[in-house]
Amino acid sequence: MQADSKRNELRQCIKDALANREARAAVQLARDLLAVSSKASDVLFCATCFAAESETLTRQAGLKRLRTYLVRSVTLEPVLPYLSTEAVFSGFFLDLQAGGYGSYVSELLQPDSELARFQPDLVLIALDLEEVAGRLPALCADGLGAGVEGEIQEAAARMEQLLRNFRSRSSARMLLHGLLIPDLTSSGDVGDANLPHSLTNAVLRLNQRLAEVCRATPDCVFFDVDRLAARHGRARWRDKRMFLASRLPLSAEFFLAYARGLVRSFATLFRAPRKVLCTDLDNTLWGGILGEDGADGIATGSAFPGNCYLEYQRYLKQLSQRGILLAVVSKNNEIDVLEAFQTRAADLALSLDDFVARKIGWGEKADALRELSQELSLGLDSFVFVDDNPAECAAMQSQLPEVAVLQAPAAEPWKLVDLVAEQPYFDAILVTDDDVNRLQEYKAQTQRMELARSTGSREEFLASMEIVCTFQSALQAPLSRAVQLLAKTNQFNLTTRRRSAAEVEQFLSAPGGQAVVVRVRDRFGDAGVVGLALAGNRGDVCYIDSLLLSCRVIGRGIETALLAWVAEQAVRTGARRLVGEFIATKKNAPCATFYADHGFVRCAAPEAASAEAAAADATFYEFDLTAARLSSPEWITLEGTEQHELSPSTALTA
Amino acid sequence: MNSPQVPPSLRELLADVFEISPEEVTPELSSATLETWDSFRHLQAVLALEGEYGVQLDPQRVPELTTVALLQAELEKKGVSL
């Protein structure tokens, strides 16, 4: 009864908040409501409220609106309210449309299909085993499995063909559902486990093949439904009654888990993972309080409860291995901490070298994160903060709302790993060499700053860095890295267009098209691929669609070298004028005067300027390529790919 | 119009499913007359009712339960005290 009155009160608050256009508050209240009661009717209520206020949500709460099309052979309509609600909680507003049951092939293949006309930003593909590889159950049944391998390969090839074909006409992001591994087959559990061609083994392999197909398709993610089924209980995941009667592929009990998993999967196609995890020490990285218990008294190591903390440390170490930066943010005496790391080294899975930085002292933790953000040149929205103290967590949340705050369960340290693992903050569908080398790169950055302090003039300093820029076609470097840069670069990004892999490829195939990336290294290390430019010619004018540089390397003349490179290519392909564009965002002020600083002059928007440019209030600049030459700074050595290899015709065949 | 015949919990649940106000949920309300009561909403309603009252409806009977009164009767037959 009390829960009911709380429900009704929250419902009223949500309605009021939306009516008053307080979108963020409404979203938070909806979260609260579903935390109190996750009944179907409450989810439906939230979905209905959100659907009616799409404008408020996208404008006020900054939700990313996605035209989302569901290509399916199963009934998912009852799940859609869960999906749209979970999407809102993750920062997306879905305009959903579901396709017909039997039409997925023609929808993906035909240029005038309902799907194509919908012009989706995101396509969700949910097919059942019957459609993907309907012959498998029969082929597996005899236990010998002749033809099973062939069917798996054919099924994967068919799917690849469908995705490729659709991809050739659309740059929409795609999510492909994996298959549910059948349970209780005619081979029995023992047969399923032991026969090489049992149906469960066959579908497991098919899933792996489908994941490979997704990896090979730009902007496509594989959604492993079976993993969710296994986690939540395969016996209950699919309600056979509802599947056979209504083709509902999962039991209503798991709609929420499914929706959450699905949103978490596609979110990685639109947003870069967070990059830094800041951890508290006392009762978070180890048990107890260093200042009171001493280095010998803190809990860490192989015995309980120290092993809970050891698990957490190992988890952090693993995150750091794929490029997540770790930082210590703790209220302690630094000397005590150094001692603890030294004397308890055998009981700790992390050493101080594993941390990119440490902020140990008695100041505000929010200030520590602000400093870290500056020192690492990373936005606060790249940070995750873990601390057991509720007051510290609340202070961080209110002072720096961009930071993701996780409160460590001090009384239940065995939950530490799950606390971090359950969050999507570090989800990534690919890891590049640049990610893996990030810790070394940031350490090199610190050395550079020291050098800068010890050298006289800027020129002298830059010359002593021995910077080398290597220009490559975006196809020669991993294309995924180019897209990663487009997705996550904010500060030095002139137009902030989040181009997809397919769009980058289009630049290379267009006349005079350029999709060039720049790798940078210096005497301290290799920063990897840190910059990108997309440009294309229209007549004798070369338009720069995108030009961006990772903020880690700004201010060393690399931006000038990149621009000079683009200009040179433009001249080679017959351009007489170079036109650049600046679209102001909240974050890209550092490059506002970029074109003016390089001798460009303001000009009118070109007639061919896209509608999106006009809408975004772009400023255009032009440079007369026949009158002057843009040159790269003297202190930068240019090397690598010969220029002729970058010509459009060669890039096309690359 | 007030409809004391439909128990409040059922009324509110169906109102959420069909995106109407609880007052509109009368025993006579039917899929034939309510535009938002299509086959998908029907399935949605059945799933929500099953979850709310902890019962399973017979899939063969489900398509016939096309009015609020019929849904209510079916639930009561399953032993749900509304």
CSV table of C-alpha atoms in Angstrom, one decimal, chain A residues 7-8 11 39-42 44-45 48 72 75 77-82 101 239 241-242 245-246 248 252 255, chain B residues 9 12-14 16-19 40-41 43-52 55-60 62:
chain,number,residue,atom,x,y,z
A,7,ARG,CA,4.3,5.0,-7.1
A,8,ASN,CA,1.4,7.3,-7.6
A,11,ARG,CA,4.0,9.2,-11.4
A,39,LYS,CA,5.9,-3.5,-13.0
A,40,ALA,CA,5.0,-3.6,-16.7
A,41,SER,CA,2.4,-0.9,-16.2
A,42,ASP,CA,5.0,1.5,-14.7
A,44,LEU,CA,4.4,1.5,-20.0
A,45,PHE,CA,3.6,4.6,-18.1
A,48,THR,CA,4.0,6.8,-22.8
A,72,ARG,CA,12.7,-9.0,-37.1
A,75,THR,CA,7.3,-10.4,-31.8
A,77,GLU,CA,6.3,-5.1,-29.7
A,78,PRO,CA,5.7,-5.8,-25.9
A,79,VAL,CA,9.4,-5.1,-25.3
A,80,LEU,CA,9.5,-1.8,-27.2
A,81,PRO,CA,8.3,0.3,-24.2
A,82,TYR,CA,11.1,-1.2,-22.1
A,101,TYR,CA,7.7,-10.6,-39.8
A,239,ASP,CA,8.6,-18.9,-22.2
A,241,ARG,CA,4.0,-21.0,-24.3
A,242,MET,CA,4.4,-17.4,-25.4
A,245,ALA,CA,1.6,-18.9,-29.4
A,246,SER,CA,2.9,-15.4,-30.2
A,248,LEU,CA,7.6,-13.8,-28.3
A,252,ALA,CA,8.2,-11.0,-19.9
A,255,PHE,CA,12.2,-7.6,-20.8
B,9,SER,CA,-5.8,-2.4,-9.7
B,12,GLU,CA,-5.2,1.2,-13.6
B,13,LEU,CA,-3.1,-1.5,-15.2
B,14,LEU,CA,-5.3,-1.5,-18.4
B,16,ASP,CA,-1.5,2.2,-18.6
B,17,VAL,CA,-1.5,-0.4,-21.3
B,18,PHE,CA,-4.0,1.2,-23.5
B,19,GLU,CA,-2.9,4.8,-22.8
B,40,PHE,CA,0.1,-6.1,-29.9
B,41,ARG,CA,-1.6,-4.2,-27.0
B,43,LEU,CA,-0.5,-9.3,-25.9
B,44,GLN,CA,1.0,-6.5,-23.8
B,45,ALA,CA,-2.1,-6.5,-21.6
B,46,VAL,CA,-2.0,-10.2,-21.1
B,47,LEU,CA,1.7,-10.2,-20.2
B,48,ALA,CA,1.2,-7.3,-17.8
B,49,LEU,CA,-1.8,-9.1,-16.2
B,50,GLU,CA,0.2,-12.3,-15.9
B,51,GLY,CA,3.1,-10.5,-14.2
B,52,GLU,CA,0.8,-8.4,-11.9
B,55,VAL,CA,-1.0,-16.4,-13.3
B,56,GLN,CA,-0.7,-17.9,-16.7
B,57,LEU,CA,-3.5,-17.5,-19.2
B,58,ASP,CA,-4.2,-20.2,-21.7
B,59,PRO,CA,-2.9,-19.0,-25.1
B,60,GLN,CA,-5.9,-20.6,-26.8
B,62,VAL,CA,-6.3,-15.3,-24.9
